Each structure stands twice: as structure tokens, then as C-alpha cells.
mmCIF file of C-alpha atoms in Angstrom:
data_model
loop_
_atom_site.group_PDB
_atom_site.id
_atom_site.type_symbol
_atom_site.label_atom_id
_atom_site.label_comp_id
_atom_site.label_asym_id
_atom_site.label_seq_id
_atom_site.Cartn_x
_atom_site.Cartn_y
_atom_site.Cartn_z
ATOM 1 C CA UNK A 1 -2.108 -35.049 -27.203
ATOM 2 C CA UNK A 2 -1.986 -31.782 -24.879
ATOM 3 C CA UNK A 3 1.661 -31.061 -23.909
ATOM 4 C CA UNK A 4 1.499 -30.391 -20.054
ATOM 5 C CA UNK A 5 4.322 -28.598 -17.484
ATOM 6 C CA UNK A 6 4.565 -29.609 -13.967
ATOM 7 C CA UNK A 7 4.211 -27.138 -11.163
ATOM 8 C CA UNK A 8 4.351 -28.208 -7.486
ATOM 9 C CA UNK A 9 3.913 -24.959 -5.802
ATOM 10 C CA UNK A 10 1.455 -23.067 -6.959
ATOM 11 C CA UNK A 11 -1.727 -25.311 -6.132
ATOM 12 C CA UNK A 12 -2.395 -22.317 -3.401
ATOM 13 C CA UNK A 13 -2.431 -19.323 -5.308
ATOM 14 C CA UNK A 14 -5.010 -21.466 -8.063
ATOM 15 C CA UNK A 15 -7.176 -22.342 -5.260
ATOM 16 C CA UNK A 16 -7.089 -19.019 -3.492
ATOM 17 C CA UNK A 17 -6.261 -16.292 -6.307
ATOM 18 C CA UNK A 18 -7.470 -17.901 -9.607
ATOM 19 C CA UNK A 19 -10.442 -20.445 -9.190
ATOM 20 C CA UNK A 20 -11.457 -20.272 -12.405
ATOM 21 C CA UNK A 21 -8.164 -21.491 -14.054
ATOM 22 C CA UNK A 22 -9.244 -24.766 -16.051
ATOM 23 C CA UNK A 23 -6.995 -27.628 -14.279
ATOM 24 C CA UNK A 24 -5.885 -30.151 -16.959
ATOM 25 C CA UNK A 25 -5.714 -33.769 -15.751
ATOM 26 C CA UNK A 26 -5.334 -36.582 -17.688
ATOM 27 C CA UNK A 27 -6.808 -40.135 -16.105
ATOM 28 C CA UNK A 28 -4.170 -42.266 -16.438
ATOM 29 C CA UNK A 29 -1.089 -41.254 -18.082
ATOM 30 C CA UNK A 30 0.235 -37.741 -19.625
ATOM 31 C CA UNK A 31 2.306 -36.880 -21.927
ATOM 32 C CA UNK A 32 5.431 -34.744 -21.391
ATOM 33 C CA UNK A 33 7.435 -34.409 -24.106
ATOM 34 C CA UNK A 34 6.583 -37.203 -25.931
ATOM 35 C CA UNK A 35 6.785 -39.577 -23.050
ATOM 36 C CA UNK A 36 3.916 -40.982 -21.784
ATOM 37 C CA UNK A 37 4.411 -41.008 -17.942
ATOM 38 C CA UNK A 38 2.129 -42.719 -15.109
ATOM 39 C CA UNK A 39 -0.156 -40.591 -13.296
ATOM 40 C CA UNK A 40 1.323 -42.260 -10.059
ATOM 41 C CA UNK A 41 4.606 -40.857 -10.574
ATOM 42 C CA UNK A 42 3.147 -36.934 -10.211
ATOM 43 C CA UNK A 43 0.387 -36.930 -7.050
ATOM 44 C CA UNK A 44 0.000 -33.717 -6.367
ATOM 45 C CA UNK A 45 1.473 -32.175 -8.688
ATOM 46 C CA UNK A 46 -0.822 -29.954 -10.761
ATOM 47 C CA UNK A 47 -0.639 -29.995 -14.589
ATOM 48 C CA UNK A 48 -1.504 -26.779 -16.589
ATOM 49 C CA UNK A 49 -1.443 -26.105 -20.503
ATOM 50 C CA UNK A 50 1.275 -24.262 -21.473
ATOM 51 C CA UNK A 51 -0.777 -20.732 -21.886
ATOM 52 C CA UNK A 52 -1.230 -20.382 -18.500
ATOM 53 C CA UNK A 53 1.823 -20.621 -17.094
ATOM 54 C CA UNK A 54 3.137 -16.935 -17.944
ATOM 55 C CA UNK A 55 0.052 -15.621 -15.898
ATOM 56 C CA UNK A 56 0.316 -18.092 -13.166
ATOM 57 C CA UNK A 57 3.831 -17.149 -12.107
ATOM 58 C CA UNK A 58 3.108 -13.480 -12.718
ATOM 59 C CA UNK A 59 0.530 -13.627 -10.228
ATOM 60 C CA UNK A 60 3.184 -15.929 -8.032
ATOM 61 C CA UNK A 61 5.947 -12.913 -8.184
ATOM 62 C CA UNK A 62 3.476 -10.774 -7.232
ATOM 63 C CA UNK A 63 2.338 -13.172 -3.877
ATOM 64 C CA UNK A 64 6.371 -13.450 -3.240
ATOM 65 C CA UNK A 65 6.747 -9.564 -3.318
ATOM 66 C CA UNK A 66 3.739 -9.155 -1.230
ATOM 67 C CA UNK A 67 5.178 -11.097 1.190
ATOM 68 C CA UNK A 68 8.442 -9.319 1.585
ATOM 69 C CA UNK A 69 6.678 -5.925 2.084
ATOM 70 C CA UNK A 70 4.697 -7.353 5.097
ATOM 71 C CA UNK A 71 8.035 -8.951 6.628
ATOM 72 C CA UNK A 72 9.562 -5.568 6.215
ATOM 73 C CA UNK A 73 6.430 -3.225 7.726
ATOM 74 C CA UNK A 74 6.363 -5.802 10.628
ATOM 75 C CA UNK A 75 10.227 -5.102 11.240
ATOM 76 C CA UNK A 76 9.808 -1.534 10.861
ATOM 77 C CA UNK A 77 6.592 -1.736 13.322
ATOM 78 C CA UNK A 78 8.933 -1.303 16.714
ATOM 79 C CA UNK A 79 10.304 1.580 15.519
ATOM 80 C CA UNK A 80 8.947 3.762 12.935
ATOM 81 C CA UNK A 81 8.057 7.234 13.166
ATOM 82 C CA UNK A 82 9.116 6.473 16.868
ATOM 83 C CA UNK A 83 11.646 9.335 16.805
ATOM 84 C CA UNK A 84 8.525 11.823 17.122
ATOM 85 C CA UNK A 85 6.808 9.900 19.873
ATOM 86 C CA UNK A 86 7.579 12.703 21.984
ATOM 87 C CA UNK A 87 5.914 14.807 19.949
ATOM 88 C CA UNK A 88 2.986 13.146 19.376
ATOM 89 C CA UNK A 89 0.444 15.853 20.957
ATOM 90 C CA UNK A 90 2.117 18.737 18.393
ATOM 91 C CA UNK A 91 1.769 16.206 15.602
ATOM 92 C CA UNK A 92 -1.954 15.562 15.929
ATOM 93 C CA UNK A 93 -2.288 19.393 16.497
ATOM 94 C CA UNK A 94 -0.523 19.584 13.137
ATOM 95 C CA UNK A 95 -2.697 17.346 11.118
ATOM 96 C CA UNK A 96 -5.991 18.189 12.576
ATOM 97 C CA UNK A 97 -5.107 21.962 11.110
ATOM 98 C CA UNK A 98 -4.742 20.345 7.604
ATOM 99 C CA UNK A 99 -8.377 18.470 8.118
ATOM 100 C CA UNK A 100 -10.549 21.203 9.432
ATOM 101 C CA UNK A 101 -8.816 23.554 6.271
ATOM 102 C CA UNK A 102 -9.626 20.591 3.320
ATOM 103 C CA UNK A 103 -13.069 19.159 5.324
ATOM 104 C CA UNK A 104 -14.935 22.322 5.576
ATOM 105 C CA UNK A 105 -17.334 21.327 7.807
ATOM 106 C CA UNK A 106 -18.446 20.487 11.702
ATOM 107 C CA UNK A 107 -20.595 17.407 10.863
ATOM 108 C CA UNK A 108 -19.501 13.978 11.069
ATOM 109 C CA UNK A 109 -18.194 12.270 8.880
ATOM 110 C CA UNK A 110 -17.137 8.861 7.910
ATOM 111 C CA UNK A 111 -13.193 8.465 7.049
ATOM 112 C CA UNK A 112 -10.706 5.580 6.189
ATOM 113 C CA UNK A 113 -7.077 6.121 6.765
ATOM 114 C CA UNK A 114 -5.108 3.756 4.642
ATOM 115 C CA UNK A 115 -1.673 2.592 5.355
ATOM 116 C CA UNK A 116 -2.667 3.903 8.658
ATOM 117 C CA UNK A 117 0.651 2.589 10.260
ATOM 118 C CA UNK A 118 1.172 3.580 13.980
ATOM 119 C CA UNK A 119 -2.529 5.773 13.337
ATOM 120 C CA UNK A 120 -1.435 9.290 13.447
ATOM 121 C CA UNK A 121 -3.866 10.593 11.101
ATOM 122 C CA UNK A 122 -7.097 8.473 11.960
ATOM 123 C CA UNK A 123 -6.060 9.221 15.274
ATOM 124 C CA UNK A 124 -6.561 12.795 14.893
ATOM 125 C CA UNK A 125 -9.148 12.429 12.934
ATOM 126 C CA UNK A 126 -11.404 10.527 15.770
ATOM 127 C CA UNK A 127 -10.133 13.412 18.408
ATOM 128 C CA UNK A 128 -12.062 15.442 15.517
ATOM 129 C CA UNK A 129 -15.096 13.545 16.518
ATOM 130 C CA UNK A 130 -15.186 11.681 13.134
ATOM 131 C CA UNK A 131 -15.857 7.834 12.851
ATOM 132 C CA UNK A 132 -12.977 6.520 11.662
ATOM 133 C CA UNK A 133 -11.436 3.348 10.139
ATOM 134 C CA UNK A 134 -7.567 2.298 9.464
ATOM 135 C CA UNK A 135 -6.657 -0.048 7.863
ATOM 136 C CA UNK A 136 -2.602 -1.627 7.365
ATOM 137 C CA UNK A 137 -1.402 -4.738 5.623
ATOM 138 C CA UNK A 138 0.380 -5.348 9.067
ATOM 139 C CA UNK A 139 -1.038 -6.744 12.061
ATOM 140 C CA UNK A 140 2.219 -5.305 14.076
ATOM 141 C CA UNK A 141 1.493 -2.023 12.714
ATOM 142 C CA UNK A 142 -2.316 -1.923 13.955
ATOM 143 C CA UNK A 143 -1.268 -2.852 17.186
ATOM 144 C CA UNK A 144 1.097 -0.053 17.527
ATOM 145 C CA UNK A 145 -1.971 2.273 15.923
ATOM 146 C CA UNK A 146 -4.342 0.364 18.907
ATOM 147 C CA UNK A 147 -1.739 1.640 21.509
ATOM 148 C CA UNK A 148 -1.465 4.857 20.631
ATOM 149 C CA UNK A 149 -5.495 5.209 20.000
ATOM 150 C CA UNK A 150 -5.813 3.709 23.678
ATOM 151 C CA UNK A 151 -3.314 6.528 24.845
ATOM 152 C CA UNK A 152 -4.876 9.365 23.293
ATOM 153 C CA UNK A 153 -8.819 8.434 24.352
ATOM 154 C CA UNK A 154 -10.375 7.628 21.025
ATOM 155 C CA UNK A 155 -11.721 5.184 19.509
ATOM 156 C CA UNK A 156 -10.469 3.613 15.837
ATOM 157 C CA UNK A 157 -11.878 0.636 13.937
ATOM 158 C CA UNK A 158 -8.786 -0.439 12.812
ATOM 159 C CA UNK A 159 -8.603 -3.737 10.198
ATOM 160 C CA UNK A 160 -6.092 -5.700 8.550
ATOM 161 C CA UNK A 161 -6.056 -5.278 4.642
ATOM 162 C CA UNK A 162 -4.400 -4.910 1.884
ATOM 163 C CA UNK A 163 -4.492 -1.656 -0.195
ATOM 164 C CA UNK A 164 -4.875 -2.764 -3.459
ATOM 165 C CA UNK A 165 -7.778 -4.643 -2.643
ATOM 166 C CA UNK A 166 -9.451 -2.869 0.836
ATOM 167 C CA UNK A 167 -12.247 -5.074 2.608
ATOM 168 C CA UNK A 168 -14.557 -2.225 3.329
ATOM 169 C CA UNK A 169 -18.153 -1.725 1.536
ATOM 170 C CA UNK A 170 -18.399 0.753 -1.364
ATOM 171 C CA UNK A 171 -20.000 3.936 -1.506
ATOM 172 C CA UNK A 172 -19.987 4.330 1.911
ATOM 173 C CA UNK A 173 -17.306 7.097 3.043
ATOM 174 C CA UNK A 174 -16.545 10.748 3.071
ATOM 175 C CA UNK A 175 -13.201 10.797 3.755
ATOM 176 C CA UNK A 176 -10.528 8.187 1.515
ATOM 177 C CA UNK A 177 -6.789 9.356 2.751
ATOM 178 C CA UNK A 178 -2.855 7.984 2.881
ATOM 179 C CA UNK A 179 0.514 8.903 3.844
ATOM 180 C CA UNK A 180 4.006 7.667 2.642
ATOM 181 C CA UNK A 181 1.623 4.320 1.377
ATOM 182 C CA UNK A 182 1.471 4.818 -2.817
ATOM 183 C CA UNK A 183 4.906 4.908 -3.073
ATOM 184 C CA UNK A 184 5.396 0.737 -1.514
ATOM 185 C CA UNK A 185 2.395 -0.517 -3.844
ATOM 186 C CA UNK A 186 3.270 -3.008 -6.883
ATOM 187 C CA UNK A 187 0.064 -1.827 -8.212
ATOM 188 C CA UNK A 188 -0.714 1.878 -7.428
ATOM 189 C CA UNK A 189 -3.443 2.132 -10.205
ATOM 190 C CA UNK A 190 -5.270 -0.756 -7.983
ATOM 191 C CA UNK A 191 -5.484 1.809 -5.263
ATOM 192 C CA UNK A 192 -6.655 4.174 -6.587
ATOM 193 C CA UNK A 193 -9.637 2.598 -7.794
ATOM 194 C CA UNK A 194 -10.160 0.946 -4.561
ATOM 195 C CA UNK A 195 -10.494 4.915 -2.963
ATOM 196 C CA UNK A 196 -12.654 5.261 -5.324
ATOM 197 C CA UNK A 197 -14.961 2.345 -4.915
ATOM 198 C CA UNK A 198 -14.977 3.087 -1.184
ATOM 199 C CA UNK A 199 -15.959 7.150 -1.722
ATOM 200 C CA UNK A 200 -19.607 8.397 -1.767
ATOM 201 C CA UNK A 201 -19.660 10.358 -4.925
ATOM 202 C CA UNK A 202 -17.964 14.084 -4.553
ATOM 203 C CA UNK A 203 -16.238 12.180 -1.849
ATOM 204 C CA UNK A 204 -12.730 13.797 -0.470
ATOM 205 C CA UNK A 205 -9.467 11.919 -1.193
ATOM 206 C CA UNK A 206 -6.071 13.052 0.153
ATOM 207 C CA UNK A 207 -2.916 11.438 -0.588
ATOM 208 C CA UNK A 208 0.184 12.952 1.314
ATOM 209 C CA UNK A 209 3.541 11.431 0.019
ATOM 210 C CA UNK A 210 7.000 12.228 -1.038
ATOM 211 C CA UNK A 211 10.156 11.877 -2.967
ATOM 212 C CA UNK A 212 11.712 9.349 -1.062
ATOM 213 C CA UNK A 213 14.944 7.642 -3.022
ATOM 214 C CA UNK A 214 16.348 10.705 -4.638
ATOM 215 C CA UNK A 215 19.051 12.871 -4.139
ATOM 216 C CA UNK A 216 19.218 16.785 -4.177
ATOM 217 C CA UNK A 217 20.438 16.774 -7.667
ATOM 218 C CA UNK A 218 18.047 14.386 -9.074
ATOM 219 C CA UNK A 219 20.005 11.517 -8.843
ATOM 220 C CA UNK A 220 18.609 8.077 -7.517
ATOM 221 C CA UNK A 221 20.202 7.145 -3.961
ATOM 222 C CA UNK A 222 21.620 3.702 -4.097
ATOM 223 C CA UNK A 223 20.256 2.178 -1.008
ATOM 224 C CA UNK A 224 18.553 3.172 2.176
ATOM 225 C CA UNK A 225 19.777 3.675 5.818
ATOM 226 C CA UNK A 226 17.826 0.563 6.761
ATOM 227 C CA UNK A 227 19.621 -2.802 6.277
ATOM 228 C CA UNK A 228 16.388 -4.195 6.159
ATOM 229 C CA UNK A 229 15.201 -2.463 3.727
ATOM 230 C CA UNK A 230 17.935 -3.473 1.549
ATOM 231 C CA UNK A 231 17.786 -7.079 1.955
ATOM 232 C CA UNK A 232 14.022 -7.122 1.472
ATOM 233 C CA UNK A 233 13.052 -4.652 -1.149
ATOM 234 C CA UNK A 234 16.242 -5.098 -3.536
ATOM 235 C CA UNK A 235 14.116 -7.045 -5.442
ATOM 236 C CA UNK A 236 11.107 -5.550 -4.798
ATOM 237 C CA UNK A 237 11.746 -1.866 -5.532
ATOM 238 C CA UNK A 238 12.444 -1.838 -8.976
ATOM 239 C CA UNK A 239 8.553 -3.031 -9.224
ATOM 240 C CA UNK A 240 7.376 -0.022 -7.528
ATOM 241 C CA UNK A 241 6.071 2.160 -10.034
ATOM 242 C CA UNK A 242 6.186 5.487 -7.552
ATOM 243 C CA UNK A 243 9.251 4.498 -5.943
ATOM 244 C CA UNK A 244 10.921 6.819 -8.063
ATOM 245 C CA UNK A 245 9.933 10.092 -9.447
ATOM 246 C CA UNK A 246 7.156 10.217 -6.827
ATOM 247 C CA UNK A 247 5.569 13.668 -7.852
ATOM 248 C CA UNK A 248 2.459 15.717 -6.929
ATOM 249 C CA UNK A 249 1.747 15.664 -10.748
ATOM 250 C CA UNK A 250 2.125 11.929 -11.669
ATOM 251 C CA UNK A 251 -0.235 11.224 -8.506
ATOM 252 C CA UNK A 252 -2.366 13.733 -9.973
ATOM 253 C CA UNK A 253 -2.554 12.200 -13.964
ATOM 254 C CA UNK A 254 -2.908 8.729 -11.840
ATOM 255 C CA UNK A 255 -6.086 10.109 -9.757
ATOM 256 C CA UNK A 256 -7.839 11.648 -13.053
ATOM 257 C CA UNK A 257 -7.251 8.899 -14.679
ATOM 258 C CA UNK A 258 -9.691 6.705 -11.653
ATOM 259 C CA UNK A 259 -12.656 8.696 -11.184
ATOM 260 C CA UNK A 260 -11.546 12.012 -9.701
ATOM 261 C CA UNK A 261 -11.605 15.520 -10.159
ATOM 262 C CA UNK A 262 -11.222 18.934 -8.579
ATOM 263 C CA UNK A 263 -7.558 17.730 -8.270
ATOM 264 C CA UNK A 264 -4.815 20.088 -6.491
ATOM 265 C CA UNK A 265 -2.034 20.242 -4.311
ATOM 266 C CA UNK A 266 0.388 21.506 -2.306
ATOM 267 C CA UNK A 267 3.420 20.672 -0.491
ATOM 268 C CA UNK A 268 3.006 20.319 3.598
ATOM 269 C CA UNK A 269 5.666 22.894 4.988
ATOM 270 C CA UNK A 270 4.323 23.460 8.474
ATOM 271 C CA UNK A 271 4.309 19.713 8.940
ATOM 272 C CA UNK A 272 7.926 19.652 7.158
ATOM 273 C CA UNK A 273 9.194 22.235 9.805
ATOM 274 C CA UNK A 274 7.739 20.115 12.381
ATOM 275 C CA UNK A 275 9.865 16.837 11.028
ATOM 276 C CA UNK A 276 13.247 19.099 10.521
ATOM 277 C CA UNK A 277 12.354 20.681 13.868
ATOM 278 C CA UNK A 278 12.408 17.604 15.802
ATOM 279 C CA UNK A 279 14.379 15.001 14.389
ATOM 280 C CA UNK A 280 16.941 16.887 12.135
ATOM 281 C CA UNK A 281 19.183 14.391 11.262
ATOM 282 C CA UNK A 282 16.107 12.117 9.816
ATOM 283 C CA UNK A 283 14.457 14.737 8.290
ATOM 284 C CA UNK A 284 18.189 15.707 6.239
ATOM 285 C CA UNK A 285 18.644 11.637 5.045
ATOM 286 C CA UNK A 286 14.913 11.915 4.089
ATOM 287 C CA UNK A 287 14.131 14.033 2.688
ATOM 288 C CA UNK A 288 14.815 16.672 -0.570
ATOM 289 C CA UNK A 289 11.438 18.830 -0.116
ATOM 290 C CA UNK A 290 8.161 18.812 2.006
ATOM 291 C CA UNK A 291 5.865 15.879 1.736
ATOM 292 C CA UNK A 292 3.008 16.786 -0.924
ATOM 293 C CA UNK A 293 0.137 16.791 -0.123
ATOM 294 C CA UNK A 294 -2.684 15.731 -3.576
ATOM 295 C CA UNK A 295 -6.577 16.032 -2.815
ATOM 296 C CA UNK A 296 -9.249 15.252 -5.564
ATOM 297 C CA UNK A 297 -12.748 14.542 -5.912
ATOM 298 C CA UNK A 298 -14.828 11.523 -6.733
ATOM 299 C CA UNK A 299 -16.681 12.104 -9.668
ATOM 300 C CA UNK A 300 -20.438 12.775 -9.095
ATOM 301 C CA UNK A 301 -22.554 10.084 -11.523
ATOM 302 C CA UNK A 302 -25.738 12.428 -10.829
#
């Protein structure tokens, strides 16, 4: 006979994550090590062959870390990027330089921000006349990126959604862009491919993002100024692929590697004076050189 494990909490993730996962039940007893046991003894607890298990608590982890990243961007909703709230006019002046240089052109066109956050960029963006969309794994964040859309007089369709798997059509945007988001994914690659999907072909993608847990010389900084942060992503960091050696040029291999081309960049140091400029004591703990700045093209299949 079969051998079986017992799991009693992961009947969610196999309803919601894996339905095709073959469910093993025996009618009226099982055998566990030898011992026959009555069915009775285990309602509700689901029985899988041993194979699956491996992949079924991968995919678990992954849920668990998931989790913890949307507990911390909540936290971090009431405050980040607050420091430059003041600001915010100079800001959107800042970034809606950068567009009109990569866009190239006057028409409108359709753009998702991703990771939008407080909605900075899709923000200035729609002043740009564009129809825009952000989207954030945290509700708490598109609220703050509602409030500050309602302040500035345009209109954003913001949504909730995860990154690594965006519920938006395919095929049906211009514009695919990020900040400070592909360094927090588990599963960067995931991303990418999701720009992609989302991109008409020769469609624009723009990833702005930065070396973030490094010192000067190279060295990794132990923890972060955040207490937070510490107590949720000690776990979670060390599966962040980009957390560390977050480079222009490994974003770059990651992008050609998905369905782009045309790839370049460039680090950001107008919008690096702006951070030093008005919030110097941030922009020291933060960072080691200006944000970079990667834009590539989707592949045409023409």
C-alpha cells in the first residue's frame, strides 16, 4: 500500500494555488507507517504521496514570505517617501522630464506603473495626459497613491495586484515601468515576463532601481534603519535574488533574457540631486550612487 504524510494546513494553497494536485484518499483506513489507522481519526486532514510534498511546502514558503512583504508595505504605507511630500510639485516636474526624453512622442498612450506605491510616477504620467494604471500589492499603499492623485487633479486606475502575476490583459500597453519594486520580488524573472505579456510589441519598459543594502566599499550592510524591516524581512531577504548586487547590468542580462531588446541605461542624477537636496540625511543612509535607470524594448514578432 501507498505510504501517505499528513498535512493540516495546506488544504488552502491546494485549493487555491495547485488544483490539479491529485489528492490521495483512501476509503476507510490508511496506512502510515505500517499502521493501518481509521479514517475517523484524520477528518480534515489531507493526505498526499510523498512526491509532492517538497513542492507543496515550496509553494507554502513562498505564500508565508508573500505575506510578510504585504505586512511590511502596509506599515511602511503612513510614511514612505513622506519626507519629500513637500516637494511633491518639483518631483513630478522631475519625472515628467525623464518621460517626455524616453517617450518621444505627444500622442497618448497607454501606461502601467507597477509597484506604484504612493503614485508618483503614474501620477505624472496622467498630468502628461496619458491613461494610466498602477497597480501595488498593498491596498494601504493605493490609497495613499488615490490621495495624492485626488490632490494633484488626475485621474489613475489604480488596482490591487501582485507583480509577479499582474491582473491586466496582454498586449495591450505602451508604457510597462517600476521603481525601487525588482529588488523586494522572490521571483524577479516572473516579472519580467509579466511586463512583457502586458507590452504591445516594441513596447517601452523602464525599470528605475538601486543598490540598496550595500556599503561604499562593497560590503553588505547588516540591517536597515527600519525595525520593521528587520523583524519582517530577516527571513525574507536572503530570498531576494536583487536584494543584493542590484546592478544596471544584471537587470539588463535579466530583461534580454524575457523578450526585450534595445536595452540601455543610465543612472538618474538630476533626480539623485533632488533626493540629496531635500532630505540629506536619507539620501546619505540610502544610498551609495544614483538610482539607475534600465529601458528596453519588447521584441517585435512581425
Amino acid at each position: 500500500m501507498t505510504r501517505f504524510r499528513l498535512y493540516d494546513e495546506v488544504q488552502a494553497v491546494i485549493q487555491d494555488e495547485m488544483p490539479l494536485i491529485q489528492i490521495n484518499y483512501v476509503t476507510n483506513t490508511f496506512a502510515l507507517d505500517n499502521n493501518a489507522v481509521p479514517i475517523e481519526t484524520v477528518f480534515n486532514i489531507i493526505l498526499f504521496e510523498e512526491s509532492k510534498m517538497n513542492e507543496i511546502l515550496e509553494m507554502k514558503d513562498k505564500l508565508e514570505m508573500k505575506d510578510k512583504i504585504l505586512e511590511y508595505w502596509d506599515y511602511r504605507s503612513s510614511d514612505y517617501h513622506t519626507e519629500y511630500a513637500k516637494c511633491m510639485d518639483e518631483e513630478i516636474e522631475i519625472w515628467k522630464s525623464v518621460f517626455s526624453e524616453i517617450l518621444l512622442t505627444d500622442e497618448k498612450i497607454r501606461a502601467v506603473e507597477v509597484g506604484t506605491g504612493p503614485g508618483l510616477l503614474a501620477i505624472s504620467l496622467a498630468a502628461m495626459g496619458h491613461d494610466v494604471t498602477g497597480v501595488d500589492l498593498s491596498e494601504n499603499m493605493l490609497e495613499k497613491a488615490a490621495k495624492n492623485a485626488k490632490e494633484k487633479g488626475v485621474d489613475v486606475l489604480l488596482v490591487q495586484g501582485d507583480a509577479e502575476k499582474i491582473p491586466l490583459n496582454d498586449g495591450e500597453y505602451d508604457f510597462v515601468l517600476s521603481k525601487y519594486l525588482l529588488w523586494t520580488l522572490p521571483q524577479p524573472d516572473k516579472f519580467m515576463a509579466e511586463c512583457c505579456r502586458l507590452l504591445k510589441d516594441g513596447g517601452l519598459m523602464m525599470i528605475v532601481d538601486g543598490l540598496w543594502f550595500q556599503n561604499p566599499d562593497g560590503t553588505e550592510k547588516k540591517s536597515s534603519r527600519y525595525e520593521k524591516f528587520n523583524e519582517l524581512y530577516s527571513d525574507v531577504k536572503p530570498n531576494l535574488p536583487l536584494a543584493k548586487n542590484n546592478t544596471p547590468e544584471r537587470i539588463t542580462a535579466l530583461a534580454q533574457s524575457h523578450g526585450f531588446d534595445a536595452v540601455s541605461w543610465r543612472f538618474l542624477e538630476d533626480y539623485d540631486a533632488f533626493l540629496e537636496r531635500n532630505d540629506p540625511s536619507g539620501h546619505a543612509s540610502s544610498y551609495i550612487q544614483p538610482p539607475h535607470m534600465v529601458l528596453a524594448k519588447k521584441r517585435s514578432h512581425n
